Amino acid sequence: DTEVTQTPKHLVMGMTNKKSLKCEQHMGHRAMYWYKQKAKKPPELMFVYSYEKLSINESVPSRFSPECPNSSLLNLHLHALQPEDSALYLCASSQERQGASDTQYFGPGTRLTVL
Amino acid sequence: SQQGEEDPQALSIQEGENATMNCSYKTSINNLQWYRQNSGRGLVHLILIRSNEREKHSGRLRVTLDTSKKSSSLLITASRAADTASYFCANARIQGAQKLVFGQGTRLTINP
């Protein structure tokens, strides 16, 4: 199984809502990533989890809250978002061999619209 | 910004022709990776080249890396309509975990 799955595929939420994005992989990867991609722009790294610990936070606003309940699951909790947060949110995973070059496997993304 | 640059931003060629995309980056890297993305979908990994490698091949893909110029190129030979997509390079540094910084991307259109 070389697949990263993301749910939901589409999400529309108001600025006062609380919602969560979910990402799952069963490749035994120990690093998982959240990226944000605006239209016609490259993906931008938000968070990296390595061995279920937050390793990198790219100064993301606190209205985005990541969680890694176990090595296969990654969540992104959303609260009080702004319309400019509307984007494609991509999850990825990789093997995370210390100091090694690893391919990242991406999920199909969640298209988020904030009204 | 640590983001790299890619050129051209858009490339339109006839089926069967070769397509070349270039990428530059700003910092020292551990490796450089190329990804393809179809119409706002997830990214598909194409090829990874390590900082101590100069050239790598995979099927119709050829990637070069020049660390002295901080640049890379992706060549797609004998292009097909199915190659129509956006192509991104991503330079990787190891900061505990591997951190990818993506270039701006090249939008490739293959005309039948």
mmCIF file with all atom_site columns, C-alpha atoms in Angstrom:
data_model
loop_
_atom_site.group_PDB
_atom_site.id
_atom_site.type_symbol
_atom_site.label_atom_id
_atom_site.label_alt_id
_atom_site.label_comp_id
_atom_site.label_asym_id
_atom_site.label_entity_id
_atom_site.label_seq_id
_atom_site.pdbx_PDB_ins_code
_atom_site.Cartn_x
_atom_site.Cartn_y
_atom_site.Cartn_z
_atom_site.occupancy
_atom_site.B_iso_or_equiv
_atom_site.pdbx_formal_charge
_atom_site.auth_seq_id
_atom_site.auth_comp_id
_atom_site.auth_asym_id
_atom_site.auth_atom_id
_atom_site.pdbx_PDB_model_num
ATOM 1   C CA . ASP A 1 1   ? 0.000   0.000  0.000   1.00 0.00 ? 1   ASP A CA 1
ATOM 2   C CA . THR A 1 2   ? 1.746   3.180  -1.204  1.00 0.00 ? 2   THR A CA 1
ATOM 3   C CA . GLU A 1 3   ? -1.173  5.501  -0.661  1.00 0.00 ? 3   GLU A CA 1
ATOM 4   C CA . VAL A 1 4   ? -1.740  8.521  1.520   1.00 0.00 ? 4   VAL A CA 1
ATOM 5   C CA . THR A 1 5   ? -5.434  9.199  2.050   1.00 0.00 ? 5   THR A CA 1
ATOM 6   C CA . GLN A 1 6   ? -7.002  12.482 3.078   1.00 0.00 ? 6   GLN A CA 1
ATOM 7   C CA . THR A 1 7   ? -10.531 13.254 4.226   1.00 0.00 ? 7   THR A CA 1
ATOM 8   C CA . PRO A 1 8   ? -12.625 15.124 3.452   1.00 0.00 ? 8   PRO A CA 1
ATOM 9   C CA . LYS A 1 9   ? -11.901 15.920 -0.194  1.00 0.00 ? 9   LYS A CA 1
ATOM 10  C CA . HIS A 1 10  ? -13.754 19.211 0.052   1.00 0.00 ? 10  HIS A CA 1
ATOM 11  C CA . LEU A 1 11  ? -14.652 21.307 3.080   1.00 0.00 ? 11  LEU A CA 1
ATOM 12  C CA . VAL A 1 12  ? -16.592 24.547 3.332   1.00 0.00 ? 12  VAL A CA 1
ATOM 13  C CA . MET A 1 13  ? -16.608 26.237 6.720   1.00 0.00 ? 13  MET A CA 1
ATOM 14  C CA . GLY A 1 14  ? -17.524 29.526 8.300   1.00 0.00 ? 14  GLY A CA 1
ATOM 15  C CA . MET A 1 15  ? -15.072 31.646 10.231  1.00 0.00 ? 15  MET A CA 1
ATOM 16  C CA . THR A 1 16  ? -16.554 30.562 13.560  1.00 0.00 ? 16  THR A CA 1
ATOM 17  C CA . ASN A 1 17  ? -16.566 26.829 12.824  1.00 0.00 ? 17  ASN A CA 1
ATOM 18  C CA . LYS A 1 18  ? -14.228 24.174 14.171  1.00 0.00 ? 18  LYS A CA 1
ATOM 19  C CA . LYS A 1 19  ? -13.302 21.402 11.780  1.00 0.00 ? 19  LYS A CA 1
ATOM 20  C CA . SER A 1 20  ? -10.555 18.842 11.314  1.00 0.00 ? 20  SER A CA 1
ATOM 21  C CA . LEU A 1 21  ? -8.664  17.458 8.353   1.00 0.00 ? 21  LEU A CA 1
ATOM 22  C CA . LYS A 1 22  ? -7.492  13.871 8.498   1.00 0.00 ? 22  LYS A CA 1
ATOM 23  C CA . CYS A 1 23  ? -4.569  12.122 6.858   1.00 0.00 ? 23  CYS A CA 1
ATOM 24  C CA . GLU A 1 24  ? -3.673  8.435  6.999   1.00 0.00 ? 24  GLU A CA 1
ATOM 25  C CA . GLN A 1 25  ? -0.866  6.244  5.670   1.00 0.00 ? 25  GLN A CA 1
ATOM 26  C CA . HIS A 1 26  ? -0.056  2.570  6.158   1.00 0.00 ? 26  HIS A CA 1
ATOM 27  C CA . MET A 1 27  ? 3.427   2.492  4.645   1.00 0.00 ? 27  MET A CA 1
ATOM 28  C CA . GLY A 1 28  ? 5.181   2.447  8.010   1.00 0.00 ? 28  GLY A CA 1
ATOM 29  C CA . HIS A 1 29  ? 6.476   5.962  7.428   1.00 0.00 ? 29  HIS A CA 1
ATOM 30  C CA . ARG A 1 30  ? 7.606   7.826  10.528  1.00 0.00 ? 30  ARG A CA 1
ATOM 31  C CA . ALA A 1 31  ? 7.513   11.389 9.160   1.00 0.00 ? 31  ALA A CA 1
ATOM 32  C CA . MET A 1 32  ? 4.303   13.161 8.213   1.00 0.00 ? 32  MET A CA 1
ATOM 33  C CA . TYR A 1 33  ? 3.800   16.625 6.798   1.00 0.00 ? 33  TYR A CA 1
ATOM 34  C CA . TRP A 1 34  ? 1.133   19.286 6.252   1.00 0.00 ? 34  TRP A CA 1
ATOM 35  C CA . TYR A 1 35  ? 1.438   21.676 3.333   1.00 0.00 ? 35  TYR A CA 1
ATOM 36  C CA . LYS A 1 36  ? -0.759  24.565 2.223   1.00 0.00 ? 36  LYS A CA 1
ATOM 37  C CA . GLN A 1 37  ? -1.113  25.356 -1.467  1.00 0.00 ? 37  GLN A CA 1
ATOM 38  C CA . LYS A 1 38  ? -2.834  28.428 -2.841  1.00 0.00 ? 38  LYS A CA 1
ATOM 39  C CA . ALA A 1 39  ? -4.034  28.483 -6.451  1.00 0.00 ? 39  ALA A CA 1
ATOM 40  C CA . LYS A 1 40  ? -1.203  28.572 -8.993  1.00 0.00 ? 40  LYS A CA 1
ATOM 41  C CA . LYS A 1 41  ? 1.409   28.616 -6.237  1.00 0.00 ? 41  LYS A CA 1
ATOM 42  C CA . PRO A 1 42  ? 3.791   25.944 -4.944  1.00 0.00 ? 42  PRO A CA 1
ATOM 43  C CA . PRO A 1 43  ? 3.055   23.984 -1.765  1.00 0.00 ? 43  PRO A CA 1
ATOM 44  C CA . GLU A 1 44  ? 4.325   25.626 1.406   1.00 0.00 ? 44  GLU A CA 1
ATOM 45  C CA . LEU A 1 45  ? 5.363   23.562 4.389   1.00 0.00 ? 45  LEU A CA 1
ATOM 46  C CA . MET A 1 46  ? 3.327   24.077 7.553   1.00 0.00 ? 46  MET A CA 1
ATOM 47  C CA . PHE A 1 47  ? 4.259   21.288 9.972   1.00 0.00 ? 47  PHE A CA 1
ATOM 48  C CA . VAL A 1 48  ? 6.447   18.203 10.158  1.00 0.00 ? 48  VAL A CA 1
ATOM 49  C CA . TYR A 1 49  ? 5.991   15.330 12.582  1.00 0.00 ? 49  TYR A CA 1
ATOM 50  C CA . SER A 1 50  ? 8.879   12.949 13.068  1.00 0.00 ? 50  SER A CA 1
ATOM 51  C CA . TYR A 1 51  ? 8.282   9.807  15.126  1.00 0.00 ? 51  TYR A CA 1
ATOM 52  C CA . GLU A 1 52  ? 4.984   11.326 16.307  1.00 0.00 ? 52  GLU A CA 1
ATOM 53  C CA . LYS A 1 53  ? 6.677   14.436 17.687  1.00 0.00 ? 53  LYS A CA 1
ATOM 54  C CA . LEU A 1 54  ? 6.305   17.898 16.195  1.00 0.00 ? 54  LEU A CA 1
ATOM 55  C CA . SER A 1 55  ? 9.643   18.559 14.527  1.00 0.00 ? 55  SER A CA 1
ATOM 56  C CA . ILE A 1 56  ? 9.034   21.660 12.419  1.00 0.00 ? 56  ILE A CA 1
ATOM 57  C CA . ASN A 1 57  ? 6.416   24.416 12.755  1.00 0.00 ? 57  ASN A CA 1
ATOM 58  C CA . GLU A 1 58  ? 6.860   27.013 10.035  1.00 0.00 ? 58  GLU A CA 1
ATOM 59  C CA . SER A 1 59  ? 5.456   29.831 12.182  1.00 0.00 ? 59  SER A CA 1
ATOM 60  C CA . VAL A 1 60  ? 1.902   28.796 11.370  1.00 0.00 ? 60  VAL A CA 1
ATOM 61  C CA . PRO A 1 61  ? -0.900  30.790 13.097  1.00 0.00 ? 61  PRO A CA 1
ATOM 62  C CA . SER A 1 62  ? -2.396  29.073 16.144  1.00 0.00 ? 62  SER A CA 1
ATOM 63  C CA . ARG A 1 63  ? -5.780  28.754 14.445  1.00 0.00 ? 63  ARG A CA 1
ATOM 64  C CA . PHE A 1 64  ? -4.152  25.705 12.793  1.00 0.00 ? 64  PHE A CA 1
ATOM 65  C CA . SER A 1 65  ? -3.427  22.976 15.319  1.00 0.00 ? 65  SER A CA 1
ATOM 66  C CA . PRO A 1 66  ? -1.739  19.742 14.206  1.00 0.00 ? 66  PRO A CA 1
ATOM 67  C CA . GLU A 1 67  ? -2.017  16.431 15.993  1.00 0.00 ? 67  GLU A CA 1
ATOM 68  C CA . CYS A 1 68  ? -0.344  13.070 15.424  1.00 0.00 ? 68  CYS A CA 1
ATOM 69  C CA . PRO A 1 69  ? -2.278  10.469 17.475  1.00 0.00 ? 69  PRO A CA 1
ATOM 70  C CA . ASN A 1 70  ? -0.140  7.594  16.155  1.00 0.00 ? 70  ASN A CA 1
ATOM 71  C CA . SER A 1 71  ? 2.394   6.845  13.461  1.00 0.00 ? 71  SER A CA 1
ATOM 72  C CA . SER A 1 72  ? -0.297  6.311  10.807  1.00 0.00 ? 72  SER A CA 1
ATOM 73  C CA . LEU A 1 73  ? -2.550  9.282  11.464  1.00 0.00 ? 73  LEU A CA 1
ATOM 74  C CA . LEU A 1 74  ? -2.142  13.025 11.171  1.00 0.00 ? 74  LEU A CA 1
ATOM 75  C CA . ASN A 1 75  ? -4.853  15.556 11.904  1.00 0.00 ? 75  ASN A CA 1
ATOM 76  C CA . LEU A 1 76  ? -5.089  19.288 11.329  1.00 0.00 ? 76  LEU A CA 1
ATOM 77  C CA . HIS A 1 77  ? -7.588  21.019 13.589  1.00 0.00 ? 77  HIS A CA 1
ATOM 78  C CA . LEU A 1 78  ? -9.026  24.258 12.264  1.00 0.00 ? 78  LEU A CA 1
ATOM 79  C CA . HIS A 1 79  ? -10.618 27.008 14.328  1.00 0.00 ? 79  HIS A CA 1
ATOM 80  C CA . ALA A 1 80  ? -11.562 30.621 13.626  1.00 0.00 ? 80  ALA A CA 1
ATOM 81  C CA . LEU A 1 81  ? -10.096 30.552 10.139  1.00 0.00 ? 81  LEU A CA 1
ATOM 82  C CA . GLN A 1 82  ? -10.022 33.516 7.792   1.00 0.00 ? 82  GLN A CA 1
ATOM 83  C CA . PRO A 1 83  ? -11.126 33.586 4.127   1.00 0.00 ? 83  PRO A CA 1
ATOM 84  C CA . GLU A 1 84  ? -7.460  33.871 3.109   1.00 0.00 ? 84  GLU A CA 1
ATOM 85  C CA . ASP A 1 85  ? -6.905  30.417 4.610   1.00 0.00 ? 85  ASP A CA 1
ATOM 86  C CA . SER A 1 86  ? -8.884  28.949 1.721   1.00 0.00 ? 86  SER A CA 1
ATOM 87  C CA . ALA A 1 87  ? -6.476  26.637 -0.101  1.00 0.00 ? 87  ALA A CA 1
ATOM 88  C CA . LEU A 1 88  ? -5.604  23.046 -0.933  1.00 0.00 ? 88  LEU A CA 1
ATOM 89  C CA . TYR A 1 89  ? -4.176  21.330 2.143   1.00 0.00 ? 89  TYR A CA 1
ATOM 90  C CA . LEU A 1 90  ? -1.821  18.510 1.312   1.00 0.00 ? 90  LEU A CA 1
ATOM 91  C CA . CYS A 1 91  ? -0.568  15.778 3.586   1.00 0.00 ? 91  CYS A CA 1
ATOM 92  C CA . ALA A 1 92  ? 2.594   13.805 2.868   1.00 0.00 ? 92  ALA A CA 1
ATOM 93  C CA . SER A 1 93  ? 4.637   11.076 4.501   1.00 0.00 ? 93  SER A CA 1
ATOM 94  C CA . SER A 1 94  ? 8.161   9.715  4.207   1.00 0.00 ? 94  SER A CA 1
ATOM 95  C CA . GLN A 1 95  ? 10.294  7.009  5.773   1.00 0.00 ? 95  GLN A CA 1
ATOM 96  C CA . GLU A 1 96  ? 12.371  9.387  7.946   1.00 0.00 ? 96  GLU A CA 1
ATOM 97  C CA . ARG A 1 97  ? 15.653  7.563  7.994   1.00 0.00 ? 97  ARG A CA 1
ATOM 98  C CA . GLN A 1 98  ? 17.900  9.839  10.017  1.00 0.00 ? 98  GLN A CA 1
ATOM 99  C CA . GLY A 1 99  ? 19.968  12.049 7.737   1.00 0.00 ? 99  GLY A CA 1
ATOM 100 C CA . ALA A 1 100 ? 18.845  10.204 4.609   1.00 0.00 ? 100 ALA A CA 1
ATOM 101 C CA . SER A 1 101 ? 17.230  11.471 1.427   1.00 0.00 ? 101 SER A CA 1
ATOM 102 C CA . ASP A 1 102 ? 13.622  10.372 1.398   1.00 0.00 ? 102 ASP A CA 1
ATOM 103 C CA . THR A 1 103 ? 10.841  10.581 -1.150  1.00 0.00 ? 103 THR A CA 1
ATOM 104 C CA . GLN A 1 104 ? 7.685   12.201 0.130   1.00 0.00 ? 104 GLN A CA 1
ATOM 105 C CA . TYR A 1 105 ? 4.368   10.598 -0.805  1.00 0.00 ? 105 TYR A CA 1
ATOM 106 C CA . PHE A 1 106 ? 1.479   13.022 -1.102  1.00 0.00 ? 106 PHE A CA 1
ATOM 107 C CA . GLY A 1 107 ? -2.223  12.585 -0.563  1.00 0.00 ? 107 GLY A CA 1
ATOM 108 C CA . PRO A 1 108 ? -4.801  14.068 -2.966  1.00 0.00 ? 108 PRO A CA 1
ATOM 109 C CA . GLY A 1 109 ? -5.451  17.017 -0.684  1.00 0.00 ? 109 GLY A CA 1
ATOM 110 C CA . THR A 1 110 ? -8.438  18.653 0.973   1.00 0.00 ? 110 THR A CA 1
ATOM 111 C CA . ARG A 1 111 ? -9.869  21.665 -0.838  1.00 0.00 ? 111 ARG A CA 1
ATOM 112 C CA . LEU A 1 112 ? -10.830 24.099 1.943   1.00 0.00 ? 112 LEU A CA 1
ATOM 113 C CA . THR A 1 113 ? -13.086 27.096 1.452   1.00 0.00 ? 113 THR A CA 1
ATOM 114 C CA . VAL A 1 114 ? -13.590 29.535 4.331   1.00 0.00 ? 114 VAL A CA 1
ATOM 115 C CA . LEU A 1 115 ? -16.623 31.774 4.002   1.00 0.00 ? 115 LEU A CA 1
ATOM 116 C CA . SER B 2 1   ? 12.295  33.677 0.969   1.00 0.00 ? 1   SER B CA 1
ATOM 117 C CA . GLN B 2 2   ? 14.058  30.358 0.536   1.00 0.00 ? 2   GLN B CA 1
ATOM 118 C CA . GLN B 2 3   ? 11.811  29.392 -2.352  1.00 0.00 ? 3   GLN B CA 1
ATOM 119 C CA . GLY B 2 4   ? 13.581  28.537 -5.538  1.00 0.00 ? 4   GLY B CA 1
ATOM 120 C CA . GLU B 2 5   ? 12.742  29.695 -8.985  1.00 0.00 ? 5   GLU B CA 1
ATOM 121 C CA . GLU B 2 6   ? 11.732  27.732 -12.028 1.00 0.00 ? 6   GLU B CA 1
ATOM 122 C CA . ASP B 2 7   ? 11.697  28.668 -15.641 1.00 0.00 ? 7   ASP B CA 1
ATOM 123 C CA . PRO B 2 8   ? 9.911   28.821 -17.806 1.00 0.00 ? 8   PRO B CA 1
ATOM 124 C CA . GLN B 2 9   ? 6.724   29.513 -15.847 1.00 0.00 ? 9   GLN B CA 1
ATOM 125 C CA . ALA B 2 10  ? 4.767   27.987 -18.727 1.00 0.00 ? 10  ALA B CA 1
ATOM 126 C CA . LEU B 2 11  ? 5.802   25.799 -21.642 1.00 0.00 ? 11  LEU B CA 1
ATOM 127 C CA . SER B 2 12  ? 3.665   24.625 -24.552 1.00 0.00 ? 12  SER B CA 1
ATOM 128 C CA . ILE B 2 13  ? 5.050   22.087 -27.033 1.00 0.00 ? 13  ILE B CA 1
ATOM 129 C CA . GLN B 2 14  ? 3.878   19.542 -29.578 1.00 0.00 ? 14  GLN B CA 1
ATOM 130 C CA . GLU B 2 15  ? 3.514   15.890 -28.694 1.00 0.00 ? 15  GLU B CA 1
ATOM 131 C CA . GLY B 2 16  ? 6.737   14.032 -29.381 1.00 0.00 ? 16  GLY B CA 1
ATOM 132 C CA . GLU B 2 17  ? 8.984   17.010 -28.664 1.00 0.00 ? 17  GLU B CA 1
ATOM 133 C CA . ASN B 2 18  ? 11.286  17.250 -25.669 1.00 0.00 ? 18  ASN B CA 1
ATOM 134 C CA . ALA B 2 19  ? 10.520  19.538 -22.733 1.00 0.00 ? 19  ALA B CA 1
ATOM 135 C CA . THR B 2 20  ? 13.175  21.100 -20.525 1.00 0.00 ? 20  THR B CA 1
ATOM 136 C CA . MET B 2 21  ? 12.490  22.837 -17.239 1.00 0.00 ? 21  MET B CA 1
ATOM 137 C CA . ASN B 2 22  ? 15.040  24.607 -15.082 1.00 0.00 ? 22  ASN B CA 1
ATOM 138 C CA . CYS B 2 23  ? 15.179  25.178 -11.368 1.00 0.00 ? 23  CYS B CA 1
ATOM 139 C CA . SER B 2 24  ? 17.415  27.274 -9.135  1.00 0.00 ? 24  SER B CA 1
ATOM 140 C CA . TYR B 2 25  ? 17.694  27.330 -5.367  1.00 0.00 ? 25  TYR B CA 1
ATOM 141 C CA . LYS B 2 26  ? 19.382  29.472 -2.772  1.00 0.00 ? 26  LYS B CA 1
ATOM 142 C CA . THR B 2 27  ? 20.804  27.343 0.045   1.00 0.00 ? 27  THR B CA 1
ATOM 143 C CA . SER B 2 28  ? 22.924  24.231 0.395   1.00 0.00 ? 28  SER B CA 1
ATOM 144 C CA . ILE B 2 29  ? 20.871  21.092 -0.053  1.00 0.00 ? 29  ILE B CA 1
ATOM 145 C CA . ASN B 2 30  ? 20.841  17.414 0.814   1.00 0.00 ? 30  ASN B CA 1
ATOM 146 C CA . ASN B 2 31  ? 18.923  16.436 -2.302  1.00 0.00 ? 31  ASN B CA 1
ATOM 147 C CA . LEU B 2 32  ? 16.643  17.860 -4.953  1.00 0.00 ? 32  LEU B CA 1
ATOM 148 C CA . GLN B 2 33  ? 13.369  16.291 -5.984  1.00 0.00 ? 33  GLN B CA 1
ATOM 149 C CA . TRP B 2 34  ? 10.979  16.784 -8.892  1.00 0.00 ? 34  TRP B CA 1
ATOM 150 C CA . TYR B 2 35  ? 7.218   16.379 -8.575  1.00 0.00 ? 35  TYR B CA 1
ATOM 151 C CA . ARG B 2 36  ? 4.287   16.501 -10.980 1.00 0.00 ? 36  ARG B CA 1
ATOM 152 C CA . GLN B 2 37  ? 0.847   17.848 -10.145 1.00 0.00 ? 37  GLN B CA 1
ATOM 153 C CA . ASN B 2 38  ? -2.277  17.482 -12.251 1.00 0.00 ? 38  ASN B CA 1
ATOM 154 C CA . SER B 2 39  ? -4.930  20.220 -11.942 1.00 0.00 ? 39  SER B CA 1
ATOM 155 C CA . GLY B 2 40  ? -4.869  20.967 -8.211  1.00 0.00 ? 40  GLY B CA 1
ATOM 156 C CA . ARG B 2 41  ? -4.500  17.343 -7.173  1.00 0.00 ? 41  ARG B CA 1
ATOM 157 C CA . GLY B 2 42  ? -1.816  15.727 -5.027  1.00 0.00 ? 42  GLY B CA 1
ATOM 158 C CA . LEU B 2 43  ? 1.812   15.721 -6.056  1.00 0.00 ? 43  LEU B CA 1
ATOM 159 C CA . VAL B 2 44  ? 3.429   12.688 -7.620  1.00 0.00 ? 44  VAL B CA 1
ATOM 160 C CA . HIS B 2 45  ? 7.116   12.112 -7.004  1.00 0.00 ? 45  HIS B CA 1
ATOM 161 C CA . LEU B 2 46  ? 9.141   11.780 -10.204 1.00 0.00 ? 46  LEU B CA 1
ATOM 162 C CA . ILE B 2 47  ? 12.805  11.602 -9.300  1.00 0.00 ? 47  ILE B CA 1
ATOM 163 C CA . LEU B 2 48  ? 15.255  12.384 -6.488  1.00 0.00 ? 48  LEU B CA 1
ATOM 164 C CA . ILE B 2 49  ? 18.870  13.393 -7.072  1.00 0.00 ? 49  ILE B CA 1
ATOM 165 C CA . ARG B 2 50  ? 21.320  13.594 -4.189  1.00 0.00 ? 50  ARG B CA 1
ATOM 166 C CA . SER B 2 51  ? 23.719  16.482 -3.750  1.00 0.00 ? 51  SER B CA 1
ATOM 167 C CA . ASN B 2 52  ? 26.688  14.289 -4.690  1.00 0.00 ? 52  ASN B CA 1
ATOM 168 C CA . GLU B 2 53  ? 25.075  13.158 -7.950  1.00 0.00 ? 53  GLU B CA 1
ATOM 169 C CA . ARG B 2 54  ? 25.216  15.071 -11.218 1.00 0.00 ? 54  ARG B CA 1
ATOM 170 C CA . GLU B 2 55  ? 22.745  13.262 -13.430 1.00 0.00 ? 55  GLU B CA 1
ATOM 171 C CA . LYS B 2 56  ? 19.974  10.753 -13.037 1.00 0.00 ? 56  LYS B CA 1
ATOM 172 C CA . HIS B 2 57  ? 17.615  8.981  -15.433 1.00 0.00 ? 57  HIS B CA 1
ATOM 173 C CA . SER B 2 58  ? 14.199  7.407  -14.980 1.00 0.00 ? 58  SER B CA 1
ATOM 174 C CA . GLY B 2 59  ? 12.395  6.254  -18.093 1.00 0.00 ? 59  GLY B CA 1
ATOM 175 C CA . ARG B 2 60  ? 11.824  9.336  -20.270 1.00 0.00 ? 60  ARG B CA 1
ATOM 176 C CA . LEU B 2 61  ? 13.077  11.655 -17.508 1.00 0.00 ? 61  LEU B CA 1
ATOM 177 C CA . ARG B 2 62  ? 16.579  13.005 -17.174 1.00 0.00 ? 62  ARG B CA 1
ATOM 178 C CA . VAL B 2 63  ? 17.570  15.243 -14.269 1.00 0.00 ? 63  VAL B CA 1
ATOM 179 C CA . THR B 2 64  ? 20.826  17.111 -13.843 1.00 0.00 ? 64  THR B CA 1
ATOM 180 C CA . LEU B 2 65  ? 22.138  18.876 -10.766 1.00 0.00 ? 65  LEU B CA 1
ATOM 181 C CA . ASP B 2 66  ? 24.858  21.527 -10.609 1.00 0.00 ? 66  ASP B CA 1
ATOM 182 C CA . THR B 2 67  ? 25.497  22.358 -6.971  1.00 0.00 ? 67  THR B CA 1
ATOM 183 C CA . SER B 2 68  ? 28.102  24.993 -7.854  1.00 0.00 ? 68  SER B CA 1
ATOM 184 C CA . LYS B 2 69  ? 25.413  26.940 -9.720  1.00 0.00 ? 69  LYS B CA 1
ATOM 185 C CA . LYS B 2 70  ? 22.622  25.841 -7.373  1.00 0.00 ? 70  LYS B CA 1
ATOM 186 C CA . SER B 2 71  ? 20.561  24.715 -10.321 1.00 0.00 ? 71  SER B CA 1
ATOM 187 C CA . SER B 2 72  ? 18.834  21.651 -11.715 1.00 0.00 ? 72  SER B CA 1
ATOM 188 C CA . SER B 2 73  ? 17.055  20.753 -14.922 1.00 0.00 ? 73  SER B CA 1
ATOM 189 C CA . LEU B 2 74  ? 14.371  18.232 -15.821 1.00 0.00 ? 74  LEU B CA 1
ATOM 190 C CA . LEU B 2 75  ? 14.196  16.895 -19.363 1.00 0.00 ? 75  LEU B CA 1
ATOM 191 C CA . ILE B 2 76  ? 11.158  14.958 -20.540 1.00 0.00 ? 76  ILE B CA 1
ATOM 192 C CA . THR B 2 77  ? 11.839  13.232 -23.844 1.00 0.00 ? 77  THR B CA 1
ATOM 193 C CA . ALA B 2 78  ? 9.261   12.212 -26.456 1.00 0.00 ? 78  ALA B CA 1
ATOM 194 C CA . SER B 2 79  ? 6.474   14.071 -24.657 1.00 0.00 ? 79  SER B CA 1
ATOM 195 C CA . ARG B 2 80  ? 2.923   12.747 -24.550 1.00 0.00 ? 80  ARG B CA 1
ATOM 196 C CA . ALA B 2 81  ? -0.421  14.472 -23.977 1.00 0.00 ? 81  ALA B CA 1
ATOM 197 C CA . ALA B 2 82  ? -0.569  12.748 -20.574 1.00 0.00 ? 82  ALA B CA 1
ATOM 198 C CA . ASP B 2 83  ? 2.548   14.689 -19.520 1.00 0.00 ? 83  ASP B CA 1
ATOM 199 C CA . THR B 2 84  ? 0.444   17.868 -19.376 1.00 0.00 ? 84  THR B CA 1
ATOM 200 C CA . ALA B 2 85  ? 0.743   19.008 -15.748 1.00 0.00 ? 85  ALA B CA 1
ATOM 201 C CA . SER B 2 86  ? 2.588   21.386 -13.447 1.00 0.00 ? 86  SER B CA 1
ATOM 202 C CA . TYR B 2 87  ? 6.111   20.370 -12.539 1.00 0.00 ? 87  TYR B CA 1
ATOM 203 C CA . PHE B 2 88  ? 7.787   21.461 -9.313  1.00 0.00 ? 88  PHE B CA 1
ATOM 204 C CA . CYS B 2 89  ? 11.324  21.103 -8.122  1.00 0.00 ? 89  CYS B CA 1
ATOM 205 C CA . ALA B 2 90  ? 11.858  20.906 -4.382  1.00 0.00 ? 90  ALA B CA 1
ATOM 206 C CA . ASN B 2 91  ? 15.164  21.305 -2.629  1.00 0.00 ? 91  ASN B CA 1
ATOM 207 C CA . ALA B 2 92  ? 15.610  19.332 0.552   1.00 0.00 ? 92  ALA B CA 1
ATOM 208 C CA . ARG B 2 93  ? 17.553  20.031 3.692   1.00 0.00 ? 93  ARG B CA 1
ATOM 209 C CA . ILE B 2 94  ? 17.777  17.815 6.705   1.00 0.00 ? 94  ILE B CA 1
ATOM 210 C CA . GLN B 2 95  ? 16.792  19.725 9.838   1.00 0.00 ? 95  GLN B CA 1
ATOM 211 C CA . GLY B 2 96  ? 16.068  16.747 12.006  1.00 0.00 ? 96  GLY B CA 1
ATOM 212 C CA . ALA B 2 97  ? 13.304  15.873 9.588   1.00 0.00 ? 97  ALA B CA 1
ATOM 213 C CA . GLN B 2 98  ? 13.627  16.482 5.864   1.00 0.00 ? 98  GLN B CA 1
ATOM 214 C CA . LYS B 2 99  ? 12.342  19.905 4.859   1.00 0.00 ? 99  LYS B CA 1
ATOM 215 C CA . LEU B 2 100 ? 11.266  20.496 1.253   1.00 0.00 ? 100 LEU B CA 1
ATOM 216 C CA . VAL B 2 101 ? 11.156  23.971 -0.283  1.00 0.00 ? 101 VAL B CA 1
ATOM 217 C CA . PHE B 2 102 ? 9.317   24.047 -3.598  1.00 0.00 ? 102 PHE B CA 1
ATOM 218 C CA . GLY B 2 103 ? 10.071  26.169 -6.635  1.00 0.00 ? 103 GLY B CA 1
ATOM 219 C CA . GLN B 2 104 ? 7.356   28.202 -8.322  1.00 0.00 ? 104 GLN B CA 1
ATOM 220 C CA . GLY B 2 105 ? 6.618   25.470 -10.843 1.00 0.00 ? 105 GLY B CA 1
ATOM 221 C CA . THR B 2 106 ? 6.388   25.132 -14.609 1.00 0.00 ? 106 THR B CA 1
ATOM 222 C CA . ARG B 2 107 ? 3.031   24.618 -16.263 1.00 0.00 ? 107 ARG B CA 1
ATOM 223 C CA . LEU B 2 108 ? 3.652   22.199 -19.170 1.00 0.00 ? 108 LEU B CA 1
ATOM 224 C CA . THR B 2 109 ? 1.085   21.760 -21.934 1.00 0.00 ? 109 THR B CA 1
ATOM 225 C CA . ILE B 2 110 ? 1.549   19.065 -24.554 1.00 0.00 ? 110 ILE B CA 1
ATOM 226 C CA . ASN B 2 111 ? -0.471  19.705 -27.686 1.00 0.00 ? 111 ASN B CA 1
ATOM 227 C CA . PRO B 2 112 ? -1.615  16.623 -29.628 1.00 0.00 ? 112 PRO B CA 1
#
